[in-house]
Amino acid sequence: MFSTVNKPVERVDAHEKVTGRAKYGADLQFTGMLYGKVLRAKHPSAKIKNINTEKACSTPGVWAVMTAQDVPCNEIGVILQDQQILAKERIYYIGDGVAMVAAESLEVAAKALEAIEVEYEEISGIFDPLESRSSDPIHPDRNSNEVVHHKLRKGDVEEGFAGSDVIIERQYETQFVEHSYIEPEAVEAVPYENGSLVTIYGSVQNIFATRDAVARCLKADLSKIRVVQNHIGGTFGGKDEVVSAMACRAALLALNTNRPVKMVNTREESIVESYKRHPYKMNYKVGATKEGKLVAMEIKAVADGGAYACQTPFVTWRSVVQATGPYEVPNVKTDTYGYYTNNVYTGAMRGYGSPQVIFANESFMDELAQELDLSPLEMRLKNILRNGSITASGQKLDRHEVSLDQVIEKAAQAIGYEEKYKEYSKPQSGAKRRGIGMAISYRGCSLGAEAVDGAGAVLSIQKDGSVYLYSGLSENGQGLKTVFCQMAAEELGIDIKHVNFLESNTLISPDSGSTVASRSTLVGGNAVLDASRRAKKALADFLASQYNLPAESLVFKDSHIFTSDGKKLISFAEAARKAFWAGVQLSHVGWYVAPSIHWDEEEGKGSPYFTYVYGCQIAEVEVDMGTGEVTVLNMAAAHEVGRAINPATLKGQIYGGVMMGLGYSIMEEVETEEGYITNTNFDEYIIPTSKDMPNIIPIIVENPDPDGPFGAKSIGEPTLELGAAAIANAIAQATGKRIRSLPLNLERVLLGHPLRKGRGKK
Amino acid sequence: MFSTVNKPVERVDAHEKVTGRAKYGADLQFTGMLYGKVLRAKHPSAKIKNINTEKACSTPGVWAVMTAQDVPCNEIGVILQDQQILAKERIYYIGDGVAMVAAESLEVAAKALEAIEVEYEEISGIFDPLESRSSDPIHPDRNSNEVVHHKLRKGDVEEGFAGSDVIIERQYETQFVEHSYIEPEAVEAVPYENGSLVTIYGSVQNIFATRDAVARCLKADLSKIRVVQNHIGGTFGGKDEVVSAMACRAALLALNTNRPVKMVNTREESIVESYKRHPYKMNYKVGATKEGKLVAMEIKAVADGGAYACQTPFVTWRSVVQATGPYEVPNVKTDTYGYYTNNVYTGAMRGYGSPQVIFANESFMDELAQELDLSPLEMRLKNILRNGSITASGQKLDRHEVSLDQVIEKAAQAIGYEEKYKEYSKPQSGAKRRGIGMAISYRGCSLGAEAVDGAGAVLSIQKDGSVYLYSGLSENGQGLKTVFCQMAAEELGIDIKHVNFLESNTLISPDSGSTVASRSTLVGGNAVLDASRRAKKALADFLASQYNLPAESLVFKDSHIFTSDGKKLISFAEAARKAFWAGVQLSHVGWYVAPSIHWDEEEGKGSPYFTYVYGCQIAEVEVDMGTGEVTVLNMAAAHEVGRAINPATLKGQIYGGVMMGLGYSIMEEVETEEGYITNTNFDEYIIPTSKDMPNIIPIIVENPDPDGPFGAKSIGEPTLELGAAAIANAIAQATGKRIRSLPLNLERVLLGHPLRKGRGKK
């Protein structure tokens, strides 16, 4: 049926990556380039009494020393502008920048930072969001520490509980985690390049968000700021605000010195400064019939927003929408909150508010099943969303195939769930015990009612029949370039080798918002398809006039154009050549806006997303009862994606997501001690390695979505959000102990609580 | 009537140019960059017996030594591919490249070039196009040395001559001249940058032509080659093929070494290698009535094409179309020819085949007037094209205002032609004598029937209301950026400071052909206008839905949108912001294809251009009868341009064009001696300086053209094509001597012929 899509074609950027030709953020060098470095706060909460930069300024080789007073517009932030490019009077968290320098070498820059004298007055900070709730505002211009409160309402939970046979209530807690991209943040700012005021190159996840931040900071037109994404060594949602702030700083230094300026974070700087995944404290109260039908759910989730709002308002919105899990529950009352603290701030990370609530919800479903003496599988099948179901927010699912039953069945079958579940339910003894656990989810694709959901692409057919393609969304390692090239090649009926995807650049591509929310394939792909169709139509109209045939009847395939009855008319390359020389417009902008959705924030109801994906992951674990060590033996991961544009890169997403979920589940935690971060490198912040890799069984389930390009939906985030719960459920079966706090590391598995080492401030 | 167009707004690139921020071709540096240099031929005509590169290869610091055998596709050329990137077996002219090196410094590169041993066998060359006509083919694969022969036929010249009262016949001759751009050719080739195989930066006049050449040379897809134009220090048609060849060489070296490679010509290299304006030998035979009405013209013009075809076929085509001058002549027979020789090759230069024939034709008109005892003005007014006239090629001029009478009247009035003509006609004595001379022309705008005449532009409104703009045509110093920004600002009703014109880049802008033929404002401007209109329409449609008003009724001006009755609705910036957040597509490609034209090459008839501009220049000179020195005192230059988008930059074009015409007329000549060029720098190749500047009286005549953007047509070339004839006519009046060979330098004015110094081969 297809020639290029739905095939495991080689990544279009594979060659440059494996040969080392690919240039990453820190690889770029410019003539006359200076090195920028930031002096960071000494305390997580303090007043700045004085900054003396005199000695730093007179250090030989120093070109600029800048503080808050040198910044045209110092306030930054995507949703609220509550963050500062350089701290002016107050320090809100340990990663705040206080001053910055540009110098001829990193050594001189380090010397200059040491020479800056800052006088602080420490202020007692707030480090617990529940405490923050009733404390004086951390930010003097805010009325309270509440960043946001979202609600969702369906039916009447009090009536629901009254009509329930069983009601149970549990608390769950998750931790700060680090994105752990292999490449720390890196940008270069080049002043006055090719008609721009400043060009930013680097490891930028969201070129338009960074562009907006730099323009705001410099009080400049958006059309004067160019942001170009280089190859990026991972982001997972993490190279957004923190890189924007870095870009602003580099731009300020570059314009101040009229020199290119490079800024690269060390790993320690990255871990101290960059935002994390939100820790959540969650309370689940659920009522069910004795047969296991869910009747009412009341959920409260409190997120630690850290020092700045960042994306807390949107992250907690996704949580409020998805907190009940993929179940049809008649009565729901969910509230999610975000609070300021003086901890490191928290923002977007792959999953975006879903891993936390899924950990709680799917742990809870197992606990409830146990209470009702049902198997976890039975419990779920009684309650899952199906075609035509009404979600917790009141949305009827009738626009696409609701495939939870399919993903559950395929994952269970692949891993032999039922037999293993039965086997591991029998009493186990000995040092090593096994368990199997499942978790399922539904996930709203793309931005939903967060913001306008439009994306653009530019496609241009050259007179030799080769094609170039730009997208407003960017390749973050997820395989976007390959998927978009496949779509263009498929639509035009040409070989993918003639489609050249070019870098994402704010002054070329239409503003398409951010590359987030697993929206690239779906929303960006639709824009690529639109651009391809416009270019194809121009060519078809021209050929129609040449051959006196209806344009719609022409078939583009195998690098040729055919009549409807299969007669080969002309090669694509020759058609392009002729059309060009006949003056046909062959460059086209494609544009796509997601179908209309709505959310009533007051009522807590709506249709927040226009389509959903469905997933089921089942983990089989072995626990060492003497050490608490958990080994994940097998992980079946079944994901329904609409259509797999590239089954190979899609499996890559599953492998990576499973590993990230495994880290979240049993290893990773950014440890904080009164706002100080105590594990600032990978010696103490433990992430999974290839040795921790379980046997992963990736299962792709396809039900082409009418709104997806070639039927495709999303895969980026769902792969990561299920691991914690599935593994927790497996550990509970193996050990007979339910642990409700992440990570399920040695201490928790062994003792039920973490070992607090009391290392104190670093 | 207008807010931004038709106003002398400041050049948008003025600031960066005067502050030194503008980066020119040779200014760019890249990390790890190597220096490329070319070994050029020792003889203008020779066989290469052997090339030994061993010593060069082993020179420390040399990264690559390449010869013809290392080039994937060695044949290059825009029209015919008869030129070689590196000479393989034969040397055709003194500028041929034989080998090239990439080295860590210019010093090492020079040493390596010296170490290359080339064995030549000299072959006797051909240096006169008339001799070439009957000689054996210079290029072994061609049947003859004729590059091209164009004809134009109207009526019957034999009958015409039979019916004429007077028939006179004259020969005219023009010289090789240099473009004399202040910046010699410079490019950098960067391998594997941002998804491209190679990126070319530099002083590239025609980004698409250079891109096509590099792709062909490397046998690569066009969409893999990126050509970015930097600020350019003049081109005047000269940075086309020679820069393309340089780009191919730099690209080859860059891919060979996997390093960026810089190539910059010295002035001597530039003058030896680069193509020149064609020398012409022309025979004019004209019949007229005794009242001065032209009855028949028979014209033969032979162009020296030099070693390669280059643009000789198109240059001589413009000559054949315009050779009769702007006169209505019932019987015409014109033939133009181009021949290969072993001289330096000839190609595009501002004017493009018109300055030569205008020198002949307008000299001739004065000679004929004298014969018939008419004043030059009377002679012209009796014969000029007027509305509804039929041109020599048979085209009826009924689509635009034919304004020869206007330009003649305005120029004559401004300089006081009639009084001065009378005064200087009286017998003069003494060392210094004066004369006044006029020349007029019509000039077909843009490419005409040479090729498809399409151009594109990209315009994107950002969510802050600022705009960026790309064009497939490029800023060569002519003021294109400013004119295009004015057009976009005018159409959108915003301040020009919010319109940001970005660099010309083959992988962003639609392929718009070349920036030549004074087509930027006319054809490129229409594309900019189209892009602006599409973006404006998107915004208007959105606002129409918001305000429930017809979109067509909305008025965009003063950075706001108004109702048709003048009520201010919303600022442009706010409208852009709202439209963006409503998902409106705000990035648009504009496209324009010139109205249909035709040319019958067999019959020598047609409508070669869709519109024309008209000009009249009148020179007043003083001749030192003792030294032959000519001082141009005053020059009135009246040009009809449709509409002046920017009267200030338009006058700049007139000033520059007049100076260039003055150099062509009385100073400049690339001297060749059996194919060797003997004046290879500006010590011996004399160009006008500010001290030679006459009092120039620029006169802009406006008759908005229905096909022009805001009515605008062209100005780039007409300004230069009239000077030689006007000055020659003035000198003839002052001295009583008619000189029919350019340049009218000291020797010719004094002796009637040049002093041949017999300096021999250099």
mmCIF file of C-alpha atoms in Angstrom, chain B residues 366-573:
data_model
loop_
_atom_site.group_PDB
_atom_site.id
_atom_site.type_symbol
_atom_site.label_atom_id
_atom_site.label_comp_id
_atom_site.label_asym_id
_atom_site.label_seq_id
_atom_site.Cartn_x
_atom_site.Cartn_y
_atom_site.Cartn_z
ATOM 1 C CA ASP B 366 24.497 62.078 -35.280
ATOM 2 C CA GLU B 367 26.518 61.285 -38.368
ATOM 3 C CA LEU B 368 23.335 60.910 -40.361
ATOM 4 C CA ALA B 369 21.904 64.119 -38.937
ATOM 5 C CA GLN B 370 25.058 65.933 -39.977
ATOM 6 C CA GLU B 371 24.766 64.430 -43.460
ATOM 7 C CA LEU B 372 21.173 65.665 -43.695
ATOM 8 C CA ASP B 373 21.919 68.953 -42.018
ATOM 9 C CA LEU B 374 19.567 68.297 -39.174
ATOM 10 C CA SER B 375 20.261 68.783 -35.520
ATOM 11 C CA PRO B 376 20.708 65.564 -33.566
ATOM 12 C CA LEU B 377 17.547 66.430 -31.654
ATOM 13 C CA GLU B 378 15.483 66.975 -34.811
ATOM 14 C CA MET B 379 16.872 63.788 -36.320
ATOM 15 C CA ARG B 380 15.783 61.788 -33.281
ATOM 16 C CA LEU B 381 12.354 63.358 -32.833
ATOM 17 C CA LYS B 382 11.491 62.487 -36.431
ATOM 18 C CA ASN B 383 12.088 58.792 -35.802
ATOM 19 C CA ILE B 384 11.540 57.870 -32.167
ATOM 20 C CA LEU B 385 9.147 55.183 -31.025
ATOM 21 C CA ARG B 386 5.885 56.546 -29.671
ATOM 22 C CA ASN B 387 2.722 55.017 -28.258
ATOM 23 C CA GLY B 388 1.509 52.418 -30.709
ATOM 24 C CA SER B 389 4.752 52.272 -32.669
ATOM 25 C CA ILE B 390 5.977 48.994 -34.133
ATOM 26 C CA THR B 391 9.494 48.114 -33.048
ATOM 27 C CA ALA B 392 12.174 46.603 -35.246
ATOM 28 C CA SER B 393 11.133 43.160 -34.095
ATOM 29 C CA GLY B 394 7.520 43.830 -35.024
ATOM 30 C CA GLN B 395 6.171 44.426 -31.503
ATOM 31 C CA LYS B 396 3.412 46.990 -31.135
ATOM 32 C CA LEU B 397 4.014 49.197 -28.104
ATOM 33 C CA ASP B 398 0.523 49.545 -26.705
ATOM 34 C CA ARG B 399 0.812 48.099 -23.223
ATOM 35 C CA HIS B 400 2.622 50.963 -21.495
ATOM 36 C CA GLU B 401 3.480 54.632 -22.015
ATOM 37 C CA VAL B 402 6.259 55.106 -24.577
ATOM 38 C CA SER B 403 8.032 58.072 -23.094
ATOM 39 C CA LEU B 404 11.011 58.870 -25.314
ATOM 40 C CA ASP B 405 9.650 62.311 -26.095
ATOM 41 C CA GLN B 406 9.402 62.969 -22.344
ATOM 42 C CA VAL B 407 12.921 61.893 -21.429
ATOM 43 C CA ILE B 408 14.393 63.807 -24.356
ATOM 44 C CA GLU B 409 12.493 66.945 -23.469
ATOM 45 C CA LYS B 410 13.381 66.802 -19.780
ATOM 46 C CA ALA B 411 17.065 66.066 -20.312
ATOM 47 C CA ALA B 412 17.378 68.733 -23.004
ATOM 48 C CA GLN B 413 15.670 71.296 -20.846
ATOM 49 C CA ALA B 414 17.694 70.484 -17.743
ATOM 50 C CA ILE B 415 21.055 70.881 -19.449
ATOM 51 C CA GLY B 416 20.028 73.684 -21.815
ATOM 52 C CA TYR B 417 20.675 71.504 -24.834
ATOM 53 C CA GLU B 418 19.371 73.642 -27.637
ATOM 54 C CA GLU B 419 21.232 76.820 -26.678
ATOM 55 C CA LYS B 420 24.457 74.961 -26.006
ATOM 56 C CA TYR B 421 24.163 72.918 -29.183
ATOM 57 C CA LYS B 422 23.800 76.111 -31.186
ATOM 58 C CA GLU B 423 26.651 77.803 -29.357
ATOM 59 C CA TYR B 424 29.078 74.901 -29.747
ATOM 60 C CA SER B 425 28.171 74.530 -33.392
ATOM 61 C CA LYS B 426 29.824 77.833 -34.049
ATOM 62 C CA PRO B 427 33.469 77.576 -35.062
ATOM 63 C CA GLN B 428 35.691 77.181 -31.973
ATOM 64 C CA SER B 429 39.354 77.921 -31.614
ATOM 65 C CA GLY B 430 41.786 77.683 -28.763
ATOM 66 C CA ALA B 431 43.119 74.817 -26.685
ATOM 67 C CA LYS B 432 39.827 73.949 -25.013
ATOM 68 C CA ARG B 433 36.735 73.335 -27.053
ATOM 69 C CA ARG B 434 33.289 72.270 -26.031
ATOM 70 C CA GLY B 435 30.557 70.077 -27.371
ATOM 71 C CA ILE B 436 27.223 68.656 -26.351
ATOM 72 C CA GLY B 437 25.947 65.255 -27.369
ATOM 73 C CA MET B 438 22.909 63.167 -26.721
ATOM 74 C CA ALA B 439 22.006 59.542 -26.808
ATOM 75 C CA ILE B 440 18.670 57.847 -26.274
ATOM 76 C CA SER B 441 17.600 54.287 -25.784
ATOM 77 C CA TYR B 442 14.762 51.935 -25.141
ATOM 78 C CA ARG B 443 15.508 48.884 -23.159
ATOM 79 C CA GLY B 444 13.512 45.695 -22.737
ATOM 80 C CA CYS B 445 13.004 45.029 -19.046
ATOM 81 C CA SER B 446 14.014 41.773 -17.419
ATOM 82 C CA LEU B 447 14.929 38.545 -19.192
ATOM 83 C CA GLY B 448 12.439 38.749 -21.986
ATOM 84 C CA ALA B 449 12.309 35.709 -24.208
ATOM 85 C CA GLU B 450 15.735 34.551 -22.975
ATOM 86 C CA ALA B 451 14.182 32.246 -20.391
ATOM 87 C CA VAL B 452 11.250 31.785 -18.048
ATOM 88 C CA ASP B 453 10.891 34.963 -16.075
ATOM 89 C CA GLY B 454 9.577 33.882 -12.680
ATOM 90 C CA ALA B 455 10.575 34.962 -9.217
ATOM 91 C CA GLY B 456 9.529 34.107 -5.700
ATOM 92 C CA ALA B 457 9.576 35.642 -2.270
ATOM 93 C CA VAL B 458 8.733 34.454 1.213
ATOM 94 C CA LEU B 459 7.026 36.746 3.681
ATOM 95 C CA SER B 460 6.179 35.811 7.220
ATOM 96 C CA ILE B 461 4.331 37.955 9.744
ATOM 97 C CA GLN B 462 5.480 37.175 13.265
ATOM 98 C CA LYS B 463 3.202 37.227 16.257
ATOM 99 C CA ASP B 464 4.582 40.615 17.327
ATOM 100 C CA GLY B 465 3.660 42.092 13.956
ATOM 101 C CA SER B 466 7.203 42.248 12.693
ATOM 102 C CA VAL B 467 7.866 40.690 9.335
ATOM 103 C CA TYR B 468 10.639 38.805 7.683
ATOM 104 C CA LEU B 469 11.157 38.629 3.999
ATOM 105 C CA TYR B 470 13.255 36.544 1.634
ATOM 106 C CA SER B 471 13.690 36.916 -2.056
ATOM 107 C CA GLY B 472 15.149 34.549 -4.571
ATOM 108 C CA LEU B 473 16.897 37.594 -6.031
ATOM 109 C CA SER B 474 19.787 39.184 -4.243
ATOM 110 C CA GLU B 475 21.139 42.476 -3.012
ATOM 111 C CA ASN B 476 24.119 43.299 -5.167
ATOM 112 C CA GLY B 477 24.450 46.840 -3.923
ATOM 113 C CA GLN B 478 21.648 48.078 -6.175
ATOM 114 C CA GLY B 479 19.297 48.641 -3.236
ATOM 115 C CA LEU B 480 17.044 45.610 -3.695
ATOM 116 C CA LYS B 481 16.655 45.015 0.042
ATOM 117 C CA THR B 482 15.413 48.528 0.630
ATOM 118 C CA VAL B 483 13.053 48.521 -2.321
ATOM 119 C CA PHE B 484 11.575 45.153 -1.326
ATOM 120 C CA CYS B 485 11.160 46.211 2.313
ATOM 121 C CA GLN B 486 9.434 49.385 1.122
ATOM 122 C CA MET B 487 7.018 47.371 -0.981
ATOM 123 C CA ALA B 488 6.179 44.970 1.845
ATOM 124 C CA ALA B 489 5.790 47.814 4.350
ATOM 125 C CA GLU B 490 3.571 49.746 1.955
ATOM 126 C CA GLU B 491 1.320 46.813 1.195
ATOM 127 C CA LEU B 492 0.967 45.826 4.859
ATOM 128 C CA GLY B 493 0.673 49.422 6.020
ATOM 129 C CA ILE B 494 3.468 49.110 8.561
ATOM 130 C CA ASP B 495 6.685 50.898 9.396
ATOM 131 C CA ILE B 496 9.612 49.687 7.300
ATOM 132 C CA LYS B 497 11.679 49.248 10.453
ATOM 133 C CA HIS B 498 9.599 46.184 11.291
ATOM 134 C CA VAL B 499 10.379 44.520 7.955
ATOM 135 C CA ASN B 500 13.545 42.447 8.120
ATOM 136 C CA PHE B 501 15.008 41.380 4.804
ATOM 137 C CA LEU B 502 17.197 38.331 5.199
ATOM 138 C CA GLU B 503 20.007 36.978 3.161
ATOM 139 C CA SER B 504 19.499 35.314 -0.174
ATOM 140 C CA ASN B 505 19.907 31.613 0.310
ATOM 141 C CA THR B 506 19.127 28.892 -2.212
ATOM 142 C CA LEU B 507 17.689 26.613 0.436
ATOM 143 C CA ILE B 508 15.119 29.119 1.623
ATOM 144 C CA SER B 509 14.059 31.240 -1.290
ATOM 145 C CA PRO B 510 12.177 29.876 -4.266
ATOM 146 C CA ASP B 511 14.439 29.481 -7.288
ATOM 147 C CA SER B 512 13.990 32.825 -9.007
ATOM 148 C CA GLY B 513 16.693 32.581 -11.598
ATOM 149 C CA SER B 514 19.368 35.220 -11.624
ATOM 150 C CA THR B 515 19.633 38.771 -10.348
ATOM 151 C CA VAL B 516 20.332 40.243 -13.736
ATOM 152 C CA ALA B 517 18.691 42.200 -16.519
ATOM 153 C CA SER B 518 17.426 44.950 -14.191
ATOM 154 C CA ARG B 519 14.647 42.577 -13.221
ATOM 155 C CA SER B 520 14.747 42.796 -9.417
ATOM 156 C CA THR B 521 12.337 45.636 -8.819
ATOM 157 C CA LEU B 522 10.004 44.583 -11.591
ATOM 158 C CA VAL B 523 9.839 40.790 -11.414
ATOM 159 C CA GLY B 524 11.180 40.256 -7.872
ATOM 160 C CA GLY B 525 9.105 43.159 -6.620
ATOM 161 C CA ASN B 526 5.949 41.622 -8.021
ATOM 162 C CA ALA B 527 6.789 38.423 -6.106
ATOM 163 C CA VAL B 528 7.292 40.410 -2.893
ATOM 164 C CA LEU B 529 3.999 42.128 -3.507
ATOM 165 C CA ASP B 530 2.297 38.799 -4.087
ATOM 166 C CA ALA B 531 3.696 37.377 -0.842
ATOM 167 C CA SER B 532 2.654 40.526 1.011
ATOM 168 C CA ARG B 533 -0.836 40.333 -0.403
ATOM 169 C CA ARG B 534 -1.243 36.700 0.547
ATOM 170 C CA ALA B 535 -0.156 37.373 4.124
ATOM 171 C CA LYS B 536 -2.343 40.463 4.282
ATOM 172 C CA LYS B 537 -5.302 38.522 2.982
ATOM 173 C CA ALA B 538 -4.852 35.883 5.679
ATOM 174 C CA LEU B 539 -4.863 38.620 8.312
ATOM 175 C CA ALA B 540 -7.770 40.456 6.695
ATOM 176 C CA ASP B 541 -9.856 37.293 6.482
ATOM 177 C CA PHE B 542 -9.227 36.646 10.152
ATOM 178 C CA LEU B 543 -10.142 40.205 11.127
ATOM 179 C CA ALA B 544 -13.179 40.109 8.896
ATOM 180 C CA SER B 545 -14.460 37.126 10.865
ATOM 181 C CA GLN B 546 -13.661 38.869 14.156
ATOM 182 C CA TYR B 547 -15.349 42.148 13.283
ATOM 183 C CA ASN B 548 -17.967 40.801 10.946
ATOM 184 C CA LEU B 549 -16.847 43.080 8.124
ATOM 185 C CA PRO B 550 -15.959 42.292 4.512
ATOM 186 C CA ALA B 551 -12.209 41.519 4.319
ATOM 187 C CA GLU B 552 -11.841 43.674 1.189
ATOM 188 C CA SER B 553 -13.141 46.694 3.073
ATOM 189 C CA LEU B 554 -10.306 46.695 5.609
ATOM 190 C CA VAL B 555 -7.595 49.300 5.187
ATOM 191 C CA PHE B 556 -4.042 48.603 6.315
ATOM 192 C CA LYS B 557 -2.105 51.779 7.048
ATOM 193 C CA ASP B 558 -0.165 53.603 9.749
ATOM 194 C CA SER B 559 0.537 50.299 11.516
ATOM 195 C CA HIS B 560 -3.200 49.801 12.082
ATOM 196 C CA ILE B 561 -6.209 48.336 10.401
ATOM 197 C CA PHE B 562 -9.115 50.655 9.678
ATOM 198 C CA THR B 563 -12.646 50.261 8.389
ATOM 199 C CA SER B 564 -13.387 51.697 4.980
ATOM 200 C CA ASP B 565 -14.806 54.802 6.645
ATOM 201 C CA GLY B 566 -11.664 55.397 8.653
ATOM 202 C CA LYS B 567 -12.487 53.855 12.016
ATOM 203 C CA LYS B 568 -9.383 52.433 13.699
ATOM 204 C CA LEU B 569 -10.033 48.778 14.532
ATOM 205 C CA ILE B 570 -6.801 47.335 15.866
ATOM 206 C CA SER B 571 -3.056 47.760 15.604
ATOM 207 C CA PHE B 572 -1.234 45.600 13.107
ATOM 208 C CA ALA B 573 0.867 44.070 15.898
#
